[in-house]
mmCIF file of C-alpha atoms in Angstrom:
data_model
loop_
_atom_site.group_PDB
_atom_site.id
_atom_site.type_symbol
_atom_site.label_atom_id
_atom_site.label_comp_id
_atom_site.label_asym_id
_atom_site.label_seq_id
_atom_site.Cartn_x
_atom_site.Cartn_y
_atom_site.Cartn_z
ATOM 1 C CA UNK A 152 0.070 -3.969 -34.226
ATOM 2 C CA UNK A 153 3.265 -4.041 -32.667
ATOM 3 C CA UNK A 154 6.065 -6.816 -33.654
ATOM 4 C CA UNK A 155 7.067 -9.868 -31.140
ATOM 5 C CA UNK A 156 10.565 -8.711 -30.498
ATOM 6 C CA UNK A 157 8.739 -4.799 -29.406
ATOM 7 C CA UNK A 158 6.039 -6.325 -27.553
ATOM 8 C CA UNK A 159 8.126 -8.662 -25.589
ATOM 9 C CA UNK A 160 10.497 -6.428 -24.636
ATOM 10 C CA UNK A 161 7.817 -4.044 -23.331
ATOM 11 C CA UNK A 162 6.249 -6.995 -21.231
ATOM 12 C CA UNK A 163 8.652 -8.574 -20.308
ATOM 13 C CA UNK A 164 11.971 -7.580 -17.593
ATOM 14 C CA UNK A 165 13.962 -10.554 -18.524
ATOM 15 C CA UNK A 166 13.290 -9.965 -21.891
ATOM 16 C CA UNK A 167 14.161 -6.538 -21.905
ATOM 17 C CA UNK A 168 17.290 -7.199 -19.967
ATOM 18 C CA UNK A 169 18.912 -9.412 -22.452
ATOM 19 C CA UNK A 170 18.241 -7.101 -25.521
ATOM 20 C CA UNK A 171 20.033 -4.502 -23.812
ATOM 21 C CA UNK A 172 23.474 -6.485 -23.527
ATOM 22 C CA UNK A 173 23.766 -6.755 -26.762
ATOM 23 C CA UNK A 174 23.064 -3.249 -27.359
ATOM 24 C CA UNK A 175 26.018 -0.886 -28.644
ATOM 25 C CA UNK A 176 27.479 2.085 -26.368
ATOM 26 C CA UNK A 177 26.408 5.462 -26.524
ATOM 27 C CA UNK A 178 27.289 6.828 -23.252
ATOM 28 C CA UNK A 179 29.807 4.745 -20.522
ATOM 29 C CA UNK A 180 30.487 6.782 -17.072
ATOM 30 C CA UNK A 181 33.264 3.868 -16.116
ATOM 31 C CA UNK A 182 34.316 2.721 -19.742
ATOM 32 C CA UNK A 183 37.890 4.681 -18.608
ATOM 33 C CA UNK A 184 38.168 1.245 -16.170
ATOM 34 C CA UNK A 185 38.984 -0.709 -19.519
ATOM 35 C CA UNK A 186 41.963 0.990 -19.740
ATOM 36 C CA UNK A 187 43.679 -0.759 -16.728
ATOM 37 C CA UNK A 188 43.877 -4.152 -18.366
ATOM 38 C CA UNK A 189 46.462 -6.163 -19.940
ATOM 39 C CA UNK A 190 48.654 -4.052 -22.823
ATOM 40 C CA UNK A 191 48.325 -6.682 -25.048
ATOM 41 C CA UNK A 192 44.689 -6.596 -25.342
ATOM 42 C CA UNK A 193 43.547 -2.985 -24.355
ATOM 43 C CA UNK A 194 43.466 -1.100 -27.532
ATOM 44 C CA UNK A 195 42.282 -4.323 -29.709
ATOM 45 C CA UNK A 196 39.227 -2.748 -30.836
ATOM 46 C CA UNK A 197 37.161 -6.052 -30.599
ATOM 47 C CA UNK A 198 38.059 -5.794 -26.778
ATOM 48 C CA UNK A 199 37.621 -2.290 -26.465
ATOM 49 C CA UNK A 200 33.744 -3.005 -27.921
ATOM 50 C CA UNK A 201 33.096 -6.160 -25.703
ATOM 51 C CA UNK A 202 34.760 -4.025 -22.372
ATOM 52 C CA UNK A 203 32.307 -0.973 -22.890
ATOM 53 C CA UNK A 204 29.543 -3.139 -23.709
ATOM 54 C CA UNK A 205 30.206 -5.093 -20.077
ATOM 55 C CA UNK A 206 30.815 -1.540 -18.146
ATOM 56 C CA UNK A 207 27.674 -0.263 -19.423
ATOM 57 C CA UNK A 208 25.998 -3.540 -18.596
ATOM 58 C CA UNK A 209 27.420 -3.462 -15.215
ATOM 59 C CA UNK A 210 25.780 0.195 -14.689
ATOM 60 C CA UNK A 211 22.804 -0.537 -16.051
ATOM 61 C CA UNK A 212 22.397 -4.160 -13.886
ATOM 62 C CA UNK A 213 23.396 -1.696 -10.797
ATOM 63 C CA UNK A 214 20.620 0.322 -10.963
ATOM 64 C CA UNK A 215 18.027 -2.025 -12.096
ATOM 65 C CA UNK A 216 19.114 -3.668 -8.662
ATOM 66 C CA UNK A 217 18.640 -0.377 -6.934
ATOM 67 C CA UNK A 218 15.026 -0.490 -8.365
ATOM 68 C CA UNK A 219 13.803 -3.392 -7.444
ATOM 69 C CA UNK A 220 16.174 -5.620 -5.259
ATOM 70 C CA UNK A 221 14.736 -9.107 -5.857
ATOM 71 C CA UNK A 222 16.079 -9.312 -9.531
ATOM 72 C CA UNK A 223 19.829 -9.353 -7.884
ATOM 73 C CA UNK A 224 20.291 -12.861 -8.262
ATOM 74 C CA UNK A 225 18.605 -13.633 -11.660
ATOM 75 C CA UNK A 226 20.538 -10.519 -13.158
ATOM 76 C CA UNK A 227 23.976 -11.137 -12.043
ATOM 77 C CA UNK A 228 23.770 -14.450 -12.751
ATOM 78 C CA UNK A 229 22.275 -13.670 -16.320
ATOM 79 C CA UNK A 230 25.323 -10.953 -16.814
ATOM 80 C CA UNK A 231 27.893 -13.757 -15.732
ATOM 81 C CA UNK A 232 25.912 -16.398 -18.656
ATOM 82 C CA UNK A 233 26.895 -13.722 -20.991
ATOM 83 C CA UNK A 234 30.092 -12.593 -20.207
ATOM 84 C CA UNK A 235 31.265 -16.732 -20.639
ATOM 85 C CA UNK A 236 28.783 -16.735 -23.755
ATOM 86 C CA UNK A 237 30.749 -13.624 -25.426
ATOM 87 C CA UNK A 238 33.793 -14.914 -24.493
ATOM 88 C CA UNK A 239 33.429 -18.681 -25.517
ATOM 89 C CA UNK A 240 31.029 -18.165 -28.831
ATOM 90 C CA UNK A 241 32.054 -14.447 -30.310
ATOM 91 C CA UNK A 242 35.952 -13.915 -29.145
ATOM 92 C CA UNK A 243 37.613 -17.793 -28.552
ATOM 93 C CA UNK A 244 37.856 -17.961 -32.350
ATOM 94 C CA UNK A 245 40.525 -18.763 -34.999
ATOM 95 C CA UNK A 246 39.821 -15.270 -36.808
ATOM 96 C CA UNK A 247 40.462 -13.324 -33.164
ATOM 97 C CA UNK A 248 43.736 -12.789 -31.824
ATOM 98 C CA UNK A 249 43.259 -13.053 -28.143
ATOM 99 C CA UNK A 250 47.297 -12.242 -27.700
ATOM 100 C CA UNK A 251 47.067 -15.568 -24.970
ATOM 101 C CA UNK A 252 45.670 -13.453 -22.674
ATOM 102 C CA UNK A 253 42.817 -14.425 -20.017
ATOM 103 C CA UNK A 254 40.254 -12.392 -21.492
ATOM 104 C CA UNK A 255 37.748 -13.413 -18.811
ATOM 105 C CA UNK A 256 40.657 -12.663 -15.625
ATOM 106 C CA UNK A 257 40.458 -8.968 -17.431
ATOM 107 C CA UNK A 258 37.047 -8.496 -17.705
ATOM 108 C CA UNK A 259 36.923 -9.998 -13.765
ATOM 109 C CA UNK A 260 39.517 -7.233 -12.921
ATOM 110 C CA UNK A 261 37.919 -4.125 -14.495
ATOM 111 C CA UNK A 262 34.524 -5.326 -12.671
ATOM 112 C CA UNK A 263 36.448 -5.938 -9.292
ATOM 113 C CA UNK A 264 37.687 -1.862 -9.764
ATOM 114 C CA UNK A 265 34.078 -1.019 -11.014
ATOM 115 C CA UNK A 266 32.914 -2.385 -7.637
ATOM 116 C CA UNK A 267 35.971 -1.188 -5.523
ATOM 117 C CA UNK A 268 35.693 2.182 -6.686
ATOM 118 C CA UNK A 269 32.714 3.396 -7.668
ATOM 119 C CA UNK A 270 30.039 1.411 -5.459
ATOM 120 C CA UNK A 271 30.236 1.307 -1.628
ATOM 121 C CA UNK A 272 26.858 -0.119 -0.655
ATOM 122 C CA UNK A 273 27.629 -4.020 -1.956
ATOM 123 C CA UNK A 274 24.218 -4.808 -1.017
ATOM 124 C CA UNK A 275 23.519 -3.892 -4.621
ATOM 125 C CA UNK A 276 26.391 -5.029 -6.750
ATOM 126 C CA UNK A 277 26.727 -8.550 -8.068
ATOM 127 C CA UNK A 278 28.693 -10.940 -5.823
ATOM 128 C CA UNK A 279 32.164 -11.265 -8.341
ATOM 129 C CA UNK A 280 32.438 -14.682 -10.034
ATOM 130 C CA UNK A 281 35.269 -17.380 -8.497
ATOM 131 C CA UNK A 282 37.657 -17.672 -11.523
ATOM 132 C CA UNK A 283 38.869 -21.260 -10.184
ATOM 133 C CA UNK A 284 35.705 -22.408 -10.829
ATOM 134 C CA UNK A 285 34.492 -24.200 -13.720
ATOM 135 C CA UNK A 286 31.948 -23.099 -15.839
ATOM 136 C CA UNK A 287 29.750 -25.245 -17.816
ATOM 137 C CA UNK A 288 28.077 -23.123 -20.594
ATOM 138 C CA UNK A 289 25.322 -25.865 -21.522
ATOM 139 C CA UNK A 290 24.447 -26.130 -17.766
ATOM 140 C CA UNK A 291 24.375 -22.375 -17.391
ATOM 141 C CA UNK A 292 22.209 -21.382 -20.672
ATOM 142 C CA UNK A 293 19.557 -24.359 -19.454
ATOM 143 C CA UNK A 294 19.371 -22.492 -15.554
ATOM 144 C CA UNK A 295 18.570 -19.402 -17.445
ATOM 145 C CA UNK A 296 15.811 -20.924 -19.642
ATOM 146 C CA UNK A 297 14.366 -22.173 -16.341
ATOM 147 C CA UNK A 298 14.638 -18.993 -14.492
ATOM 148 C CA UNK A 299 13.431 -16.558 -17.074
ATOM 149 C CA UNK A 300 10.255 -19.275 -16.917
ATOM 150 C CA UNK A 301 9.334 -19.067 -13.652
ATOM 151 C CA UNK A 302 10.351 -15.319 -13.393
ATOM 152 C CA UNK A 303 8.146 -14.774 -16.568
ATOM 153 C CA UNK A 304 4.862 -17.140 -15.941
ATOM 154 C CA UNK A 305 2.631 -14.818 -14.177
ATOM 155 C CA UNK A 306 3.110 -11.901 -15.708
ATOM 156 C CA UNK A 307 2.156 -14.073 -19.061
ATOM 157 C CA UNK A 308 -0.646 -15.307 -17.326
ATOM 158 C CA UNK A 309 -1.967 -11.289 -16.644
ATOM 159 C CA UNK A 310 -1.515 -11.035 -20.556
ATOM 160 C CA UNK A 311 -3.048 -13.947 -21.141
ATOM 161 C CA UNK A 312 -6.368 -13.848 -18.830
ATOM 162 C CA UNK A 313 -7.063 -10.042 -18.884
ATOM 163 C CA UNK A 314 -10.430 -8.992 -21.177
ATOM 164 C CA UNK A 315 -8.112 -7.006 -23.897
ATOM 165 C CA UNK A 316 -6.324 -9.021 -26.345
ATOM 166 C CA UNK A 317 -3.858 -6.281 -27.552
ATOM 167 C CA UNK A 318 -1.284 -8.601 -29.300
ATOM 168 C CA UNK A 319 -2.249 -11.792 -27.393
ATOM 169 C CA UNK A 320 -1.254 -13.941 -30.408
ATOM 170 C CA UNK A 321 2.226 -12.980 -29.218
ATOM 171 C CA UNK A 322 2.117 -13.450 -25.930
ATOM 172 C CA UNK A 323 1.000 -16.559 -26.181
ATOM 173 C CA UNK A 324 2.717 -17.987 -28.904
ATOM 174 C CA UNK A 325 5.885 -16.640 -26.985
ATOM 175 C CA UNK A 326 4.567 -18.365 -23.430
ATOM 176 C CA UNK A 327 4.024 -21.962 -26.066
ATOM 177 C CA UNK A 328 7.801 -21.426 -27.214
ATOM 178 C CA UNK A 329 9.104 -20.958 -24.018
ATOM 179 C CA UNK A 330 7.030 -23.614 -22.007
ATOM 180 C CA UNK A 331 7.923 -26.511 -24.876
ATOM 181 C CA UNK A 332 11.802 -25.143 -23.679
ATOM 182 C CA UNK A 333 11.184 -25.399 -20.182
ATOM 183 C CA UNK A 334 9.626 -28.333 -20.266
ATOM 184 C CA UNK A 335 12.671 -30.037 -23.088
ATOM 185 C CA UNK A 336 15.336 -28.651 -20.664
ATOM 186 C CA UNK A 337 13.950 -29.584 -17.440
ATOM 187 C CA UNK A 338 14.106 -33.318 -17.917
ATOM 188 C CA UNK A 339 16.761 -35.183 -15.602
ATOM 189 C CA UNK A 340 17.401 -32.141 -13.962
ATOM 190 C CA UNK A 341 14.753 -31.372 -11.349
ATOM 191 C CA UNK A 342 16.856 -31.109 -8.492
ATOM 192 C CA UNK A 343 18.994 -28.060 -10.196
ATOM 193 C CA UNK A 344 15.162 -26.683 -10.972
ATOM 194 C CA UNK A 345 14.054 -26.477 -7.352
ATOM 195 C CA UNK A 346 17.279 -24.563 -6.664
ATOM 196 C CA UNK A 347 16.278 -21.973 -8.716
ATOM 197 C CA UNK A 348 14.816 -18.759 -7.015
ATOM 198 C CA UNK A 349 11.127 -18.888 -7.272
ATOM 199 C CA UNK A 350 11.089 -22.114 -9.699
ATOM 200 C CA UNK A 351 10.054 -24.522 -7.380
ATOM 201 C CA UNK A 352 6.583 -25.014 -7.832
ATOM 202 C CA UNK A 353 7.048 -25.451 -11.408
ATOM 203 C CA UNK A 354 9.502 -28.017 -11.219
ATOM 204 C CA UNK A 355 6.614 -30.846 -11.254
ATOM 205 C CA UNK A 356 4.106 -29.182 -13.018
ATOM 206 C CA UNK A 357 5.499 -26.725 -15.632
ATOM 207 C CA UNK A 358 2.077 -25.074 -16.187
ATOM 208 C CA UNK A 359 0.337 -24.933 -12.807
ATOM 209 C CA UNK A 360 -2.717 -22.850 -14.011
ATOM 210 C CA UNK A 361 -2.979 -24.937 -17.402
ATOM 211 C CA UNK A 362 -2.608 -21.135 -19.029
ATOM 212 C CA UNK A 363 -2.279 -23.313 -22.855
ATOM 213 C CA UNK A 364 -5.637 -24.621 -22.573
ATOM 214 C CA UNK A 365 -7.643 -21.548 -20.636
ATOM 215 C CA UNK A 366 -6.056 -18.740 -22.552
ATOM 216 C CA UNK A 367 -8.558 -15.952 -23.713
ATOM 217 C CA UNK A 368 -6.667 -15.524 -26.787
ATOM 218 C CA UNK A 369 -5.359 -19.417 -28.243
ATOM 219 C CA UNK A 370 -4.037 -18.449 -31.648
ATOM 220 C CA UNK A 371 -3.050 -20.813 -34.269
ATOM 221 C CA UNK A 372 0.633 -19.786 -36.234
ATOM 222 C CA UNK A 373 -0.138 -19.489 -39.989
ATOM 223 C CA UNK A 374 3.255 -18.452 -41.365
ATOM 224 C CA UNK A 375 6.586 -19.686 -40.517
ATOM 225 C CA UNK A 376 7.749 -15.944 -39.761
ATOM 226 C CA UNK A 377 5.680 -15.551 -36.846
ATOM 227 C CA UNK A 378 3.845 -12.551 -38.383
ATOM 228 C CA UNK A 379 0.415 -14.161 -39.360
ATOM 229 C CA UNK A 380 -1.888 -15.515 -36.661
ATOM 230 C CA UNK A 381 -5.519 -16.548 -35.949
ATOM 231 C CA UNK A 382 -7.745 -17.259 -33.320
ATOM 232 C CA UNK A 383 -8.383 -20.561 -32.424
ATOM 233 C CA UNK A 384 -11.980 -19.844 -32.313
ATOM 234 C CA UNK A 385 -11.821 -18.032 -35.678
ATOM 235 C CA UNK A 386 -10.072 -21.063 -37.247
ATOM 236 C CA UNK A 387 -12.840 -23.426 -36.270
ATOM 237 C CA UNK A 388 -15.768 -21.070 -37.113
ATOM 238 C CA UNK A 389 -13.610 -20.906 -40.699
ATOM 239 C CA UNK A 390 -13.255 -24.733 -40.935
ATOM 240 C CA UNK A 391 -17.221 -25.629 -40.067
ATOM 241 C CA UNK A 392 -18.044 -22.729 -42.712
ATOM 242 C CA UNK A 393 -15.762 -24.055 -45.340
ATOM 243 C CA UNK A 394 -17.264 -27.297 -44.770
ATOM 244 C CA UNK A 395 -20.999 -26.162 -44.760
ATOM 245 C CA UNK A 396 -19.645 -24.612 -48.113
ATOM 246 C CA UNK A 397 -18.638 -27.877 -50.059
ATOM 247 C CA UNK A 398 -21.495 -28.605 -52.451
ATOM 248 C CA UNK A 399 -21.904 -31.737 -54.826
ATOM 249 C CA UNK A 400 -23.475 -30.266 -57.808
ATOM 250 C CA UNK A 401 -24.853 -32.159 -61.080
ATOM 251 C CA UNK A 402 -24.614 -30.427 -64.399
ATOM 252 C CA UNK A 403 -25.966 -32.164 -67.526
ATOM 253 C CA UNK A 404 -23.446 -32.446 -70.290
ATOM 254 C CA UNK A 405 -25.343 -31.674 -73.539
ATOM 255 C CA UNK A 406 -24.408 -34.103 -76.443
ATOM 256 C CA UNK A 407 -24.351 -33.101 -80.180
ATOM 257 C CA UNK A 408 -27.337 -34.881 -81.956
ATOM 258 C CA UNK A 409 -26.928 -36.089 -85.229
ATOM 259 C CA UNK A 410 -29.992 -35.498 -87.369
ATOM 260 C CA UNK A 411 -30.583 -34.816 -91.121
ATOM 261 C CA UNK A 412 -31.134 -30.957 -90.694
ATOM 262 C CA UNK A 413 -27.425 -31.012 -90.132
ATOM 263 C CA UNK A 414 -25.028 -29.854 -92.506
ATOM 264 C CA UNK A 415 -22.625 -32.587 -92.170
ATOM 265 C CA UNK A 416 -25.719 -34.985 -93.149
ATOM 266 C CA UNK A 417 -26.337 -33.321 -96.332
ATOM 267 C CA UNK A 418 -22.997 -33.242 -97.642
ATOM 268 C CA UNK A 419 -22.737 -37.099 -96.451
ATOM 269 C CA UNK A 420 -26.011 -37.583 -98.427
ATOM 270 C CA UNK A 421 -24.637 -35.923 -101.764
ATOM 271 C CA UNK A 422 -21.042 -37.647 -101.507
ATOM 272 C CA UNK A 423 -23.191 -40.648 -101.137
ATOM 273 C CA UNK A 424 -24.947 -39.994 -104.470
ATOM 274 C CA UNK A 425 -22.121 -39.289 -106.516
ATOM 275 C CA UNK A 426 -20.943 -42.702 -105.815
ATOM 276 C CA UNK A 427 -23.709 -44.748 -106.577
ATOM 277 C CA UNK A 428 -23.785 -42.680 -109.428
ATOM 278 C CA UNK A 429 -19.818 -43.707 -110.689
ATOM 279 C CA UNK A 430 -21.110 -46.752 -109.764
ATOM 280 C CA UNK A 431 -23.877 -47.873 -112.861
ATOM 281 C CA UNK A 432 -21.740 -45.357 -115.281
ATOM 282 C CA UNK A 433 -18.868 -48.084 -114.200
ATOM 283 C CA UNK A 434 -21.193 -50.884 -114.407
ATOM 284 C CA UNK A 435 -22.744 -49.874 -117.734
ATOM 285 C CA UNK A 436 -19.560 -49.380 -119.270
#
């Protein structure tokens, strides 16, 4: 049986997308572009790792685009939540000397060349983020979680529904997570919801085909790790039997009778004697 984190990412696109971001470089056709960026920053090693890490991004995101055209708009704008998450959560820190240079205008120029240079057809490059603009990390991270939802929901409804229940427990465990998030990060914002590509019929009703209730496979978490599952089913079968089990049983304690066949009552008997006996040889004295 396969772990969550390998069966996700085998399901899942969006899944499978953001492991790779966070993946380390092996090979980097444009990683040269990293070069042209501000001297102060361009042989810092930490920049040097986060710049390859976006190149390679950026030519992966390009031809996953080529593939299959109507992930454009979720990727980019999941590539542009983690070039601001990087930035903000990994490099803005006390221990990292950014030099006072605007690592986010750099990373903005090398993908401005990356696009300039080495892609003509911009029907399948990301449309370059505004750097005026303000970007609200909170607001950005909650349009994901609602975008990966929607994207995700039917193909975790084919998992869910189909006849073999090869690691089901983590599918839908995963769709419970992810639909309790949805459902916490949707509240008082609707109307950013239904702006969403292809989120807005679950804007009002999060789980249209009520997939929690008529899943093939409802599992119940037994361990905190997320490694140990059982069927719902299975759980109730084991309750009614445990149950049917419990027995109220009667067991006659057997007390110690005290009779004159008993050594105790001999030697009782003779001790006895002896002092009536000192008894008249005091009295007759």
């Amino acid at each position: 049986m396969e772990n969550r984190y390998e069966a996700l990412k085998k399901a899942l696109s969006s899944f499978t997308f953001d492991s790779m971001l966070n993946n380390t470089v092996a090979l980097c056709e444009h990683c040269a572009l990293c070069n042209e960026v501000d001297v102060k920053v361009k042989n810092e090693p930490w920049f040097n790792f986060f710049c390859y890490q976006f190149v390679r991004n950026i030519e992966t995101l390009y031809n996953i685009i080529y593939l299959d055209y109507s992930l454009k708009e979720k990727r980019c704008n999941t590539l542009t939540y983690w070039i601001h998450d990087k930035i903000t959560n990994y490099y803005d820190k006390p221990n990292i000397n950014m030099k006072n240079v605007d690592i986010f205008s750099e990373i903005l120029n090398v993908w401005k060349n990356i696009n300039s240079r080495k892609y003509k057809n911009d029907k399948y490059t990301c449309t370059i983020p505004v750097k005026e603009e303000p970007k609200n990390l909170v607001e950005m991270k909650r349009k994901k979680i609602m975008s990966d939802y929607c994207e995700n929901y039917y193909t975790i409804k084919s998992l869910l529904t189909r006849n073999v229940h090869v690691n089901c427990h983590i599918y839908y465990d995963y769709f419970k997570d992810s639909f309790l998030e949805f459902s916490e990060n949707i509240q008082g914002h609707e109307e950013e919801c239904l702006g969403i590509s292809n989120c807005h019929h679950f804007c009002r009703n999060h789980d249209p085909d009520d997939l929690l209730n008529n899943s093939k496979c409802k599992v119940i978490e037994i361990s905190n790790d997320k490694k140990e599952y059982i069927k719902q089913e299975d759980c109730e079968k084991l309750k009614t039997q445990a149950v049917s089990e419990v027995k109220c049983e009667t067991n006659q304690i057997k007390v110690s009778e005290f009779t004159f066949s008993d050594n105790r009552a001999i030697i009782l008997i003779l001790f006895s004697l002896w002092g009536i006996f000192l008894s008249f040889l005091f009295l007759y004295k």
